[in-house]
PDB file of C-alpha atoms in Angstrom:
ATOM      1  CA  MET X   1     -65.525 -15.513   2.912  1.00 53.00           C
ATOM      2  CA  SER X   2     -63.023 -12.810   3.680  1.00 68.00           C
ATOM      3  CA  VAL X   3     -60.277 -10.862   2.062  1.00 71.00           C
ATOM      4  CA  LEU X   4     -57.748 -13.530   2.991  1.00 72.00           C
ATOM      5  CA  PHE X   5     -59.907 -16.365   1.835  1.00 75.00           C
ATOM      6  CA  PRO X   6     -61.813 -15.519  -1.305  1.00 75.00           C
ATOM      7  CA  ASP X   7     -64.975 -17.348  -2.495  1.00 71.00           C
ATOM      8  CA  GLY X   8     -64.523 -20.424  -4.698  1.00 72.00           C
ATOM      9  CA  ALA X   9     -60.806 -20.947  -4.046  1.00 75.00           C
ATOM     10  CA  SER X  10     -59.779 -24.239  -2.665  1.00 81.00           C
ATOM     11  CA  ALA X  11     -58.039 -24.180   0.708  1.00 83.00           C
ATOM     12  CA  GLY X  12     -54.771 -25.560  -0.701  1.00 84.00           C
ATOM     13  CA  ASP X  13     -54.592 -22.805  -3.344  1.00 86.00           C
ATOM     14  CA  VAL X  14     -55.161 -20.116  -0.769  1.00 89.00           C
ATOM     15  CA  VAL X  15     -52.559 -21.454   1.697  1.00 91.00           C
ATOM     16  CA  VAL X  16     -50.003 -21.899  -1.124  1.00 92.00           C
ATOM     17  CA  PHE X  17     -50.653 -18.440  -2.473  1.00 92.00           C
ATOM     18  CA  TRP X  18     -50.192 -16.697   0.800  1.00 93.00           C
ATOM     19  CA  ILE X  19     -47.088 -18.605   1.683  1.00 94.00           C
ATOM     20  CA  LEU X  20     -45.549 -17.798  -1.659  1.00 94.00           C
ATOM     21  CA  ALA X  21     -46.656 -14.176  -1.599  1.00 94.00           C
ATOM     22  CA  ALA X  22     -45.175 -13.639   1.845  1.00 94.00           C
ATOM     23  CA  MET X  23     -41.975 -15.338   0.748  1.00 94.00           C
ATOM     24  CA  VAL X  24     -41.686 -13.246  -2.486  1.00 95.00           C
ATOM     25  CA  ALA X  25     -42.507  -9.905  -0.764  1.00 94.00           C
ATOM     26  CA  PHE X  26     -40.214 -10.640   2.233  1.00 95.00           C
ATOM     27  CA  PHE X  27     -37.187 -11.613   0.131  1.00 94.00           C
ATOM     28  CA  ALA X  28     -37.701  -8.727  -2.311  1.00 94.00           C
ATOM     29  CA  VAL X  29     -37.555  -6.301   0.638  1.00 93.00           C
ATOM     30  CA  PHE X  30     -34.611  -8.237   1.963  1.00 92.00           C
ATOM     31  CA  THR X  31     -32.806  -7.837  -1.365  1.00 91.00           C
ATOM     32  CA  ILE X  32     -32.934  -4.027  -1.391  1.00 90.00           C
ATOM     33  CA  THR X  33     -32.179  -3.506   2.294  1.00 89.00           C
ATOM     34  CA  ARG X  34     -29.029  -5.726   2.688  1.00 85.00           C
ATOM     35  CA  LYS X  35     -25.652  -4.063   3.033  1.00 83.00           C
ATOM     36  CA  ASN X  36     -23.714  -7.073   1.830  1.00 85.00           C
ATOM     37  CA  PRO X  37     -24.187  -7.668  -1.912  1.00 87.00           C
ATOM     38  CA  VAL X  38     -23.808 -11.482  -1.601  1.00 89.00           C
ATOM     39  CA  THR X  39     -26.726 -11.613   0.868  1.00 90.00           C
ATOM     40  CA  ALA X  40     -28.714  -9.437  -1.522  1.00 90.00           C
ATOM     41  CA  VAL X  41     -28.078 -11.816  -4.431  1.00 92.00           C
ATOM     42  CA  MET X  42     -29.096 -14.777  -2.346  1.00 93.00           C
ATOM     43  CA  SER X  43     -32.351 -13.192  -1.353  1.00 94.00           C
ATOM     44  CA  LEU X  44     -32.846 -12.348  -5.014  1.00 94.00           C
ATOM     45  CA  VAL X  45     -32.506 -16.066  -5.773  1.00 94.00           C
ATOM     46  CA  ALA X  46     -35.108 -16.876  -3.133  1.00 94.00           C
ATOM     47  CA  THR X  47     -37.469 -14.258  -4.694  1.00 94.00           C
ATOM     48  CA  PHE X  48     -37.025 -15.840  -8.097  1.00 95.00           C
ATOM     49  CA  PHE X  49     -37.731 -19.357  -6.756  1.00 95.00           C
ATOM     50  CA  GLY X  50     -40.868 -18.114  -5.050  1.00 95.00           C
ATOM     51  CA  LEU X  51     -42.031 -16.479  -8.264  1.00 94.00           C
ATOM     52  CA  ALA X  52     -41.256 -19.726 -10.206  1.00 95.00           C
ATOM     53  CA  ALA X  53     -43.550 -21.658  -7.760  1.00 94.00           C
ATOM     54  CA  MET X  54     -46.190 -18.974  -8.283  1.00 94.00           C
ATOM     55  CA  TYR X  55     -45.960 -19.276 -12.057  1.00 93.00           C
ATOM     56  CA  ALA X  56     -46.526 -22.989 -11.606  1.00 92.00           C
ATOM     57  CA  THR X  57     -49.709 -22.288  -9.577  1.00 91.00           C
ATOM     58  CA  LEU X  58     -50.809 -20.037 -12.488  1.00 90.00           C
ATOM     59  CA  SER X  59     -50.381 -23.074 -14.790  1.00 89.00           C
ATOM     60  CA  ALA X  60     -47.501 -21.431 -16.568  1.00 90.00           C
ATOM     61  CA  HIS X  61     -45.282 -24.544 -16.412  1.00 91.00           C
ATOM     62  CA  PHE X  62     -42.856 -23.569 -19.174  1.00 92.00           C
ATOM     63  CA  LEU X  63     -42.268 -20.158 -17.652  1.00 93.00           C
ATOM     64  CA  ALA X  64     -41.771 -21.632 -14.235  1.00 93.00           C
ATOM     65  CA  VAL X  65     -38.953 -23.802 -15.542  1.00 93.00           C
ATOM     66  CA  LEU X  66     -37.571 -20.875 -17.497  1.00 92.00           C
ATOM     67  CA  GLN X  67     -37.596 -18.661 -14.455  1.00 92.00           C
ATOM     68  CA  VAL X  68     -35.471 -21.143 -12.543  1.00 93.00           C
ATOM     69  CA  LEU X  69     -33.138 -21.732 -15.467  1.00 93.00           C
ATOM     70  CA  VAL X  70     -32.582 -18.160 -16.684  1.00 91.00           C
ATOM     71  CA  TYR X  71     -33.089 -16.054 -13.596  1.00 90.00           C
ATOM     72  CA  ALA X  72     -32.102 -18.252 -10.673  1.00 88.00           C
ATOM     73  CA  GLY X  73     -29.420 -19.914 -12.842  1.00 88.00           C
ATOM     74  CA  ALA X  74     -27.841 -17.612 -15.394  1.00 90.00           C
ATOM     75  CA  ILE X  75     -28.551 -14.073 -14.220  1.00 92.00           C
ATOM     76  CA  THR X  76     -27.762 -14.798 -10.553  1.00 92.00           C
ATOM     77  CA  VAL X  77     -24.429 -16.411 -11.486  1.00 92.00           C
ATOM     78  CA  LEU X  78     -23.623 -13.247 -13.472  1.00 91.00           C
ATOM     79  CA  PHE X  79     -24.378 -11.122 -10.443  1.00 91.00           C
ATOM     80  CA  ILE X  80     -22.304 -13.351  -8.136  1.00 91.00           C
ATOM     81  CA  PHE X  81     -19.383 -13.054 -10.525  1.00 89.00           C
ATOM     82  CA  VAL X  82     -19.544  -9.266 -10.597  1.00 89.00           C
ATOM     83  CA  VAL X  83     -19.929  -9.152  -6.785  1.00 88.00           C
ATOM     84  CA  MET X  84     -16.781 -11.176  -6.469  1.00 87.00           C
ATOM     85  CA  ILE X  85     -14.928  -8.960  -8.952  1.00 83.00           C
ATOM     86  CA  LEU X  86     -15.938  -5.669  -7.286  1.00 81.00           C
ATOM     87  CA  ASN X  87     -16.037  -6.873  -3.627  1.00 70.00           C
ATOM     88  CA  ARG X  88     -16.549  -3.436  -2.152  1.00 67.00           C
ATOM     89  CA  GLU X  89     -17.750  -2.451   1.271  1.00 64.00           C
ATOM     90  CA  GLU X  90     -20.614  -0.075   0.958  1.00 63.00           C
ATOM     91  CA  VAL X  91     -20.287   3.147   2.950  1.00 61.00           C
ATOM     92  CA  THR X  92     -23.739   4.699   2.496  1.00 63.00           C
ATOM     93  CA  PRO X  93     -26.264   1.894   1.835  1.00 64.00           C
ATOM     94  CA  LEU X  94     -29.299   4.213   1.577  1.00 72.00           C
ATOM     95  CA  SER X  95     -29.483   7.867   0.604  1.00 74.00           C
ATOM     96  CA  PHE X  96     -32.647   9.652   1.723  1.00 79.00           C
ATOM     97  CA  ARG X  97     -32.644  12.664  -0.539  1.00 83.00           C
ATOM     98  CA  PRO X  98     -35.997  14.511  -0.291  1.00 85.00           C
ATOM     99  CA  LEU X  99     -36.896  14.181  -3.904  1.00 86.00           C
ATOM    100  CA  ARG X 100     -36.217  10.366  -3.959  1.00 87.00           C
ATOM    101  CA  VAL X 101     -38.187   9.835  -0.749  1.00 89.00           C
ATOM    102  CA  LEU X 102     -40.997  11.839  -2.347  1.00 91.00           C
ATOM    103  CA  GLY X 103     -40.862   9.480  -5.327  1.00 90.00           C
ATOM    104  CA  VAL X 104     -41.169   6.407  -3.122  1.00 89.00           C
ATOM    105  CA  LEU X 105     -44.067   8.006  -1.237  1.00 92.00           C
ATOM    106  CA  ALA X 106     -45.796   8.784  -4.501  1.00 92.00           C
ATOM    107  CA  GLY X 107     -45.286   5.102  -5.460  1.00 92.00           C
ATOM    108  CA  VAL X 108     -46.820   3.939  -2.221  1.00 93.00           C
ATOM    109  CA  TYR X 109     -49.832   6.306  -2.750  1.00 93.00           C
ATOM    110  CA  LEU X 110     -50.200   4.944  -6.273  1.00 92.00           C
ATOM    111  CA  PHE X 111     -50.122   1.386  -4.810  1.00 92.00           C
ATOM    112  CA  VAL X 112     -52.943   2.187  -2.385  1.00 92.00           C
ATOM    113  CA  LYS X 113     -55.001   3.733  -5.068  1.00 91.00           C
ATOM    114  CA  PHE X 114     -54.314   0.808  -7.351  1.00 89.00           C
ATOM    115  CA  VAL X 115     -55.616  -1.646  -4.740  1.00 88.00           C
ATOM    116  CA  ASP X 116     -58.795   0.444  -4.417  1.00 87.00           C
ATOM    117  CA  VAL X 117     -59.390   0.575  -8.084  1.00 86.00           C
ATOM    118  CA  VAL X 118     -58.577  -2.993  -8.813  1.00 83.00           C
ATOM    119  CA  ALA X 119     -60.875  -4.144  -6.001  1.00 79.00           C
ATOM    120  CA  VAL X 120     -63.822  -2.383  -7.781  1.00 79.00           C
ATOM    121  CA  GLY X 121     -63.028  -3.159 -11.395  1.00 70.00           C
ATOM    122  CA  MET X 122     -61.658  -6.711 -11.410  1.00 70.00           C
ATOM    123  CA  PRO X 123     -63.736  -9.811 -11.081  1.00 70.00           C
ATOM    124  CA  THR X 124     -63.011 -11.548  -7.801  1.00 70.00           C
ATOM    125  CA  VAL X 125     -64.069 -14.988  -8.803  1.00 74.00           C
ATOM    126  CA  VAL X 126     -61.498 -17.719  -9.490  1.00 76.00           C
ATOM    127  CA  PRO X 127     -60.947 -18.045 -13.237  1.00 76.00           C
ATOM    128  CA  ALA X 128     -62.016 -21.296 -14.847  1.00 76.00           C
ATOM    129  CA  THR X 129     -59.288 -23.904 -14.834  1.00 77.00           C
ATOM    130  CA  PRO X 130     -57.482 -23.733 -18.209  1.00 77.00           C
ATOM    131  CA  SER X 131     -57.086 -26.801 -20.432  1.00 80.00           C
ATOM    132  CA  ASP X 132     -54.294 -29.298 -19.724  1.00 78.00           C
ATOM    133  CA  THR X 133     -52.071 -27.982 -22.529  1.00 82.00           C
ATOM    134  CA  PHE X 134     -52.270 -24.402 -21.298  1.00 86.00           C
ATOM    135  CA  GLY X 135     -48.763 -23.115 -20.590  1.00 83.00           C
ATOM    136  CA  THR X 136     -46.901 -26.218 -21.606  1.00 87.00           C
ATOM    137  CA  VAL X 137     -43.718 -26.103 -23.752  1.00 90.00           C
ATOM    138  CA  ALA X 138     -45.676 -27.408 -26.777  1.00 91.00           C
ATOM    139  CA  ALA X 139     -48.456 -24.792 -26.557  1.00 90.00           C
ATOM    140  CA  VAL X 140     -46.145 -21.775 -25.883  1.00 90.00           C
ATOM    141  CA  GLY X 141     -43.646 -22.957 -28.449  1.00 91.00           C
ATOM    142  CA  ASP X 142     -46.344 -23.382 -31.077  1.00 91.00           C
ATOM    143  CA  LEU X 143     -47.432 -19.764 -30.532  1.00 90.00           C
ATOM    144  CA  LEU X 144     -43.856 -18.502 -30.356  1.00 91.00           C
ATOM    145  CA  PHE X 145     -42.734 -20.080 -33.608  1.00 92.00           C
ATOM    146  CA  ARG X 146     -45.967 -19.294 -35.648  1.00 91.00           C
ATOM    147  CA  ASP X 147     -47.440 -15.924 -34.551  1.00 91.00           C
ATOM    148  CA  PHE X 148     -44.411 -14.506 -32.769  1.00 92.00           C
ATOM    149  CA  LEU X 149     -41.630 -15.610 -35.031  1.00 94.00           C
ATOM    150  CA  TYR X 150     -40.373 -12.065 -35.821  1.00 94.00           C
ATOM    151  CA  PRO X 151     -40.373 -10.882 -32.223  1.00 93.00           C
ATOM    152  CA  PHE X 152     -38.519 -14.089 -31.336  1.00 93.00           C
ATOM    153  CA  GLU X 153     -35.894 -13.415 -34.023  1.00 94.00           C
ATOM    154  CA  ALA X 154     -35.654  -9.786 -32.821  1.00 94.00           C
ATOM    155  CA  ILE X 155     -35.021 -10.869 -29.306  1.00 94.00           C
ATOM    156  CA  SER X 156     -32.321 -13.284 -30.469  1.00 94.00           C
ATOM    157  CA  ILE X 157     -30.616 -10.442 -32.262  1.00 95.00           C
ATOM    158  CA  LEU X 158     -30.959  -8.330 -29.125  1.00 94.00           C
ATOM    159  CA  LEU X 159     -29.236 -11.103 -27.136  1.00 93.00           C
ATOM    160  CA  LEU X 160     -26.410 -11.312 -29.677  1.00 94.00           C
ATOM    161  CA  VAL X 161     -25.906  -7.538 -29.522  1.00 94.00           C
ATOM    162  CA  ALA X 162     -25.943  -7.708 -25.799  1.00 93.00           C
ATOM    163  CA  ILE X 163     -23.231 -10.409 -25.715  1.00 91.00           C
ATOM    164  CA  VAL X 164     -20.989  -8.447 -28.084  1.00 93.00           C
ATOM    165  CA  GLY X 165     -21.674  -5.224 -26.247  1.00 91.00           C
ATOM    166  CA  GLY X 166     -20.885  -6.832 -22.901  1.00 89.00           C
ATOM    167  CA  VAL X 167     -17.608  -8.190 -24.127  1.00 88.00           C
ATOM    168  CA  VAL X 168     -16.583  -4.862 -25.739  1.00 89.00           C
ATOM    169  CA  ILE X 169     -17.526  -2.750 -22.708  1.00 85.00           C
ATOM    170  CA  SER X 170     -15.939  -4.887 -20.013  1.00 80.00           C
ATOM    171  CA  ARG X 171     -12.796  -5.639 -21.960  1.00 79.00           C
ATOM    172  CA  SER X 172      -9.573  -4.631 -20.248  1.00 74.00           C
ATOM    173  CA  HIS X 173      -7.722  -1.791 -21.899  1.00 72.00           C
ATOM    174  CA  GLN X 174      -4.398  -2.325 -20.090  1.00 74.00           C
ATOM    175  CA  LYS X 175      -2.797  -4.058 -23.023  1.00 76.00           C
ATOM    176  CA  GLU X 176      -3.653  -1.206 -25.391  1.00 77.00           C
ATOM    177  CA  VAL X 177      -2.372   1.333 -22.924  1.00 81.00           C
ATOM    178  CA  ALA X 178       0.881  -0.605 -22.556  1.00 83.00           C
ATOM    179  CA  ALA X 179       1.187  -0.953 -26.330  1.00 85.00           C
ATOM    180  CA  ASN X 180       0.722   2.815 -26.796  1.00 86.00           C
ATOM    181  CA  LEU X 181       3.323   3.560 -24.114  1.00 87.00           C
ATOM    182  CA  ALA X 182       5.851   1.239 -25.762  1.00 89.00           C
ATOM    183  CA  ALA X 183       5.165   2.783 -29.201  1.00 89.00           C
ATOM    184  CA  ASP X 184       5.780   6.278 -27.789  1.00 90.00           C
ATOM    185  CA  TYR X 185       8.992   5.083 -26.185  1.00 90.00           C
ATOM    186  CA  ARG X 186      10.302   3.497 -29.380  1.00 90.00           C
ATOM    187  CA  LYS X 187       9.488   6.741 -31.327  1.00 90.00           C
ATOM    188  CA  GLN X 188      11.415   8.791 -28.784  1.00 89.00           C
ATOM    189  CA  VAL X 189      14.454   6.515 -28.948  1.00 90.00           C
ATOM    190  CA  HIS X 190      14.322   6.550 -32.731  1.00 88.00           C
ATOM    191  CA  GLU X 191      14.168  10.388 -32.826  1.00 88.00           C
ATOM    192  CA  LEU X 192      17.071  10.742 -30.393  1.00 88.00           C
ATOM    193  CA  ALA X 193      19.173   8.260 -32.321  1.00 86.00           C
ATOM    194  CA  SER X 194      18.543   9.907 -35.737  1.00 85.00           C
ATOM    195  CA  HIS X 195      19.362  13.282 -34.148  1.00 82.00           C
ATOM    196  CA  ASP X 196      22.665  12.041 -32.718  1.00 80.00           C
ATOM    197  CA  TYR X 197      23.736   9.884 -35.685  1.00 79.00           C
ATOM    198  CA  PRO X 198      22.068  11.355 -38.812  1.00 73.00           C
ATOM    199  CA  GLY X 199      23.380   8.860 -41.323  1.00 68.00           C
ATOM    200  CA  ALA X 200      22.984   5.732 -39.266  1.00 61.00           C
ATOM    201  CA  ALA X 201      20.820   2.769 -40.232  1.00 54.00           C
ATOM    202  CA  GLU X 202      17.174   2.756 -39.163  1.00 55.00           C
ATOM    203  CA  GLU X 203      17.361  -0.538 -37.358  1.00 56.00           C
ATOM    204  CA  PRO X 204      20.598  -2.064 -35.954  1.00 57.00           C
ATOM    205  CA  ALA X 205      21.479  -5.201 -37.911  1.00 55.00           C
ATOM    206  CA  PRO X 206      20.856  -8.311 -35.821  1.00 58.00           C
ATOM    207  CA  GLU X 207      24.136  -9.946 -34.676  1.00 59.00           C
ATOM    208  CA  GLY X 208      25.204 -13.432 -35.705  1.00 56.00           C
ATOM    209  CA  HIS X 209      23.779 -13.178 -39.197  1.00 54.00           C
ATOM    210  CA  HIS X 210      26.391 -12.594 -41.943  1.00 53.00           C
TER     211      HIS X 210
ATOM    212  CA  MET C   1     -56.901 -17.512  -6.354  1.00 79.00           C
ATOM    213  CA  PRO C   2     -58.546 -14.624  -8.149  1.00 85.00           C
ATOM    214  CA  THR C   3     -56.398 -12.636 -10.509  1.00 86.00           C
ATOM    215  CA  ILE C   4     -56.625  -9.474  -8.376  1.00 88.00           C
ATOM    216  CA  TYR C   5     -54.355 -10.971  -5.718  1.00 90.00           C
ATOM    217  CA  TYR C   6     -51.656 -11.674  -8.179  1.00 92.00           C
ATOM    218  CA  LEU C   7     -51.956  -8.164  -9.597  1.00 91.00           C
ATOM    219  CA  ILE C   8     -51.615  -6.574  -6.156  1.00 92.00           C
ATOM    220  CA  LEU C   9     -48.550  -8.709  -5.502  1.00 94.00           C
ATOM    221  CA  SER C  10     -47.083  -7.764  -8.847  1.00 94.00           C
ATOM    222  CA  PHE C  11     -47.564  -4.122  -8.093  1.00 94.00           C
ATOM    223  CA  ALA C  12     -46.016  -4.567  -4.699  1.00 94.00           C
ATOM    224  CA  LEU C  13     -42.995  -6.212  -6.219  1.00 95.00           C
ATOM    225  CA  PHE C  14     -42.662  -3.395  -8.766  1.00 94.00           C
ATOM    226  CA  LEU C  15     -42.921  -0.885  -5.927  1.00 94.00           C
ATOM    227  CA  ILE C  16     -40.225  -2.645  -3.911  1.00 94.00           C
ATOM    228  CA  GLY C  17     -37.983  -2.539  -6.999  1.00 94.00           C
ATOM    229  CA  THR C  18     -38.653   1.116  -7.584  1.00 93.00           C
ATOM    230  CA  THR C  19     -37.803   1.867  -3.937  1.00 92.00           C
ATOM    231  CA  GLY C  20     -34.500   0.021  -4.404  1.00 91.00           C
ATOM    232  CA  VAL C  21     -33.690   1.931  -7.597  1.00 92.00           C
ATOM    233  CA  LEU C  22     -34.487   5.285  -5.915  1.00 91.00           C
ATOM    234  CA  LEU C  23     -32.956   4.826  -2.492  1.00 90.00           C
ATOM    235  CA  ARG C  24     -29.980   2.530  -2.938  1.00 87.00           C
ATOM    236  CA  ARG C  25     -26.693   4.024  -4.232  1.00 85.00           C
ATOM    237  CA  ASN C  26     -24.861   0.784  -4.920  1.00 86.00           C
ATOM    238  CA  ALA C  27     -25.100   0.136  -8.623  1.00 87.00           C
ATOM    239  CA  LEU C  28     -25.204  -3.619  -8.150  1.00 89.00           C
ATOM    240  CA  ILE C  29     -28.260  -3.455  -5.860  1.00 90.00           C
ATOM    241  CA  VAL C  30     -29.894  -1.021  -8.275  1.00 92.00           C
ATOM    242  CA  LEU C  31     -29.503  -3.625 -11.076  1.00 92.00           C
ATOM    243  CA  MET C  32     -31.082  -6.226  -8.801  1.00 93.00           C
ATOM    244  CA  ALA C  33     -33.932  -3.880  -8.056  1.00 94.00           C
ATOM    245  CA  ILE C  34     -34.508  -3.504 -11.792  1.00 94.00           C
ATOM    246  CA  GLU C  35     -34.744  -7.272 -12.051  1.00 94.00           C
ATOM    247  CA  LEU C  36     -37.428  -7.142  -9.324  1.00 94.00           C
ATOM    248  CA  GLN C  37     -39.322  -4.596 -11.391  1.00 95.00           C
ATOM    249  CA  LEU C  38     -39.236  -6.798 -14.462  1.00 95.00           C
ATOM    250  CA  ASN C  39     -40.424  -9.766 -12.469  1.00 95.00           C
ATOM    251  CA  GLY C  40     -43.337  -7.735 -11.190  1.00 95.00           C
ATOM    252  CA  GLY C  41     -44.378  -7.084 -14.776  1.00 94.00           C
ATOM    253  CA  ASN C  42     -43.987 -10.712 -15.630  1.00 94.00           C
ATOM    254  CA  LEU C  43     -46.261 -11.822 -12.833  1.00 95.00           C
ATOM    255  CA  ALA C  44     -49.007  -9.381 -13.985  1.00 94.00           C
ATOM    256  CA  LEU C  45     -48.685 -10.708 -17.539  1.00 94.00           C
ATOM    257  CA  ILE C  46     -48.983 -14.314 -16.483  1.00 94.00           C
ATOM    258  CA  ALA C  47     -51.891 -13.639 -14.129  1.00 92.00           C
ATOM    259  CA  PHE C  48     -53.777 -11.851 -16.918  1.00 91.00           C
ATOM    260  CA  SER C  49     -52.894 -14.685 -19.289  1.00 91.00           C
ATOM    261  CA  ARG C  50     -54.698 -17.176 -17.026  1.00 90.00           C
ATOM    262  CA  GLN C  51     -57.581 -14.762 -16.507  1.00 88.00           C
ATOM    263  CA  LEU C  52     -58.175 -14.441 -20.249  1.00 88.00           C
ATOM    264  CA  GLY C  53     -57.209 -18.006 -21.115  1.00 87.00           C
ATOM    265  CA  ASP C  54     -54.822 -16.586 -23.745  1.00 87.00           C
ATOM    266  CA  LEU C  55     -51.209 -17.785 -24.068  1.00 90.00           C
ATOM    267  CA  LYS C  56     -49.932 -14.570 -25.643  1.00 91.00           C
ATOM    268  CA  GLY C  57     -49.130 -13.253 -22.163  1.00 91.00           C
ATOM    269  CA  HIS C  58     -46.714 -16.209 -21.729  1.00 93.00           C
ATOM    270  CA  VAL C  59     -44.962 -15.312 -24.950  1.00 93.00           C
ATOM    271  CA  PHE C  60     -44.510 -11.714 -23.792  1.00 94.00           C
ATOM    272  CA  ALA C  61     -43.206 -12.905 -20.422  1.00 94.00           C
ATOM    273  CA  PHE C  62     -40.769 -15.122 -22.263  1.00 93.00           C
ATOM    274  CA  LEU C  63     -39.529 -12.161 -24.269  1.00 94.00           C
ATOM    275  CA  ILE C  64     -39.182 -10.116 -21.097  1.00 94.00           C
ATOM    276  CA  ILE C  65     -37.012 -12.891 -19.508  1.00 93.00           C
ATOM    277  CA  ALA C  66     -34.735 -12.764 -22.506  1.00 93.00           C
ATOM    278  CA  LEU C  67     -34.651  -9.005 -22.286  1.00 93.00           C
ATOM    279  CA  ALA C  68     -33.789  -9.166 -18.622  1.00 93.00           C
ATOM    280  CA  ALA C  69     -30.869 -11.446 -19.358  1.00 92.00           C
ATOM    281  CA  ALA C  70     -29.549  -9.006 -22.023  1.00 93.00           C
ATOM    282  CA  GLU C  71     -30.043  -6.098 -19.686  1.00 93.00           C
ATOM    283  CA  ALA C  72     -28.197  -7.805 -16.829  1.00 92.00           C
ATOM    284  CA  ALA C  73     -25.281  -8.709 -19.156  1.00 91.00           C
ATOM    285  CA  VAL C  74     -24.800  -5.211 -20.515  1.00 92.00           C
ATOM    286  CA  GLY C  75     -25.532  -3.523 -17.175  1.00 92.00           C
ATOM    287  CA  LEU C  76     -22.960  -5.611 -15.284  1.00 91.00           C
ATOM    288  CA  ALA C  77     -20.394  -5.102 -18.116  1.00 91.00           C
ATOM    289  CA  ILE C  78     -20.855  -1.332 -17.802  1.00 89.00           C
ATOM    290  CA  LEU C  79     -20.423  -1.723 -14.013  1.00 88.00           C
ATOM    291  CA  VAL C  80     -17.189  -3.600 -14.383  1.00 87.00           C
ATOM    292  CA  GLY C  81     -15.860  -1.118 -16.950  1.00 86.00           C
ATOM    293  CA  LEU C  82     -16.843   1.720 -14.603  1.00 84.00           C
ATOM    294  CA  PHE C  83     -15.201   0.113 -11.626  1.00 85.00           C
ATOM    295  CA  ARG C  84     -12.002  -0.338 -13.599  1.00 83.00           C
ATOM    296  CA  GLY C  85     -11.760   3.346 -14.370  1.00 79.00           C
ATOM    297  CA  ARG C  86     -13.065   4.900 -11.234  1.00 79.00           C
ATOM    298  CA  GLN C  87     -12.720   2.360  -8.414  1.00 80.00           C
ATOM    299  CA  THR C  88     -16.286   2.991  -7.199  1.00 79.00           C
ATOM    300  CA  VAL C  89     -19.814   1.631  -7.731  1.00 80.00           C
ATOM    301  CA  ASN C  90     -21.492   4.442  -5.854  1.00 82.00           C
ATOM    302  CA  LEU C  91     -23.918   6.148  -8.198  1.00 81.00           C
ATOM    303  CA  ASP C  92     -23.658   9.461  -6.416  1.00 80.00           C
ATOM    304  CA  GLU C  93     -19.916   9.646  -7.226  1.00 80.00           C
ATOM    305  CA  ILE C  94     -20.476   8.970 -10.930  1.00 80.00           C
ATOM    306  CA  THR C  95     -21.234  12.494 -12.101  1.00 79.00           C
ATOM    307  CA  LEU C  96     -19.252  12.763 -15.357  1.00 78.00           C
ATOM    308  CA  MET C  97     -22.208  13.790 -17.417  1.00 79.00           C
ATOM    309  CA  LYS C  98     -23.642  16.250 -14.877  1.00 77.00           C
ATOM    310  CA  ARG C  99     -21.032  18.965 -15.643  1.00 67.00           C
TER     311      ARG C  99
END
């Protein structure tokens, strides 16, 4: 036994875990270090796929599928769209302000301590293999629609609000600005006209109609 | 694999995300780093769920995935609106509320 190869784990499990862990960590670092946003999004997709495979090894089949559909599918497409809209070259990719670097160092320290603590407190044996229905759509859905019905409805309302909010926030205001300008212009013309010709009609009669 | 390995990986993922949020100044990359943080939390939830043989962790992970989708939609909408008005996505240049 060793740290890399824990007791009781089958060789296949260990190899798959380390490959996926290396892939996830590598592409996560790749995501936050790339200058080009498109490359960053693509490494984010790779991270999500690695995590989906890892969920499958944790017998969370439903969530593995959901991870691919929602994260690697929907959210990534959203990111790609915005990258294409913005399309900006980045001038300063990283900013090493002292306080922020201190924050990162504090995080690393916390990570090291976490590894120490968790190595003492957590059981290092492989958990018993769960039943065949563990993590399937039927099992998770049963729990979701019985015990977690209200949270489920709450999250659906949250999604609705997010959709409406997204549309309202990102809406273009150019039409409104143009309409306001045109209204101001008409008002000015009207004031000038009523000043020059006090008794004249408000609107000129359309020609060709008698 | 024992649960501890997954926990350490999930913390590492969260740490990478935090580093991205703190050090990157491109708002797009910061949003991606936030997604990494949420995924780190999800991995821990699912690992504990298997450890305890309890499916509730899966339900919470499901809710977090929905939350992440909502967060990405609103965050990116704010980003697009911001870019329309100011022609920048650099977080150091967006200081309207600092004055």
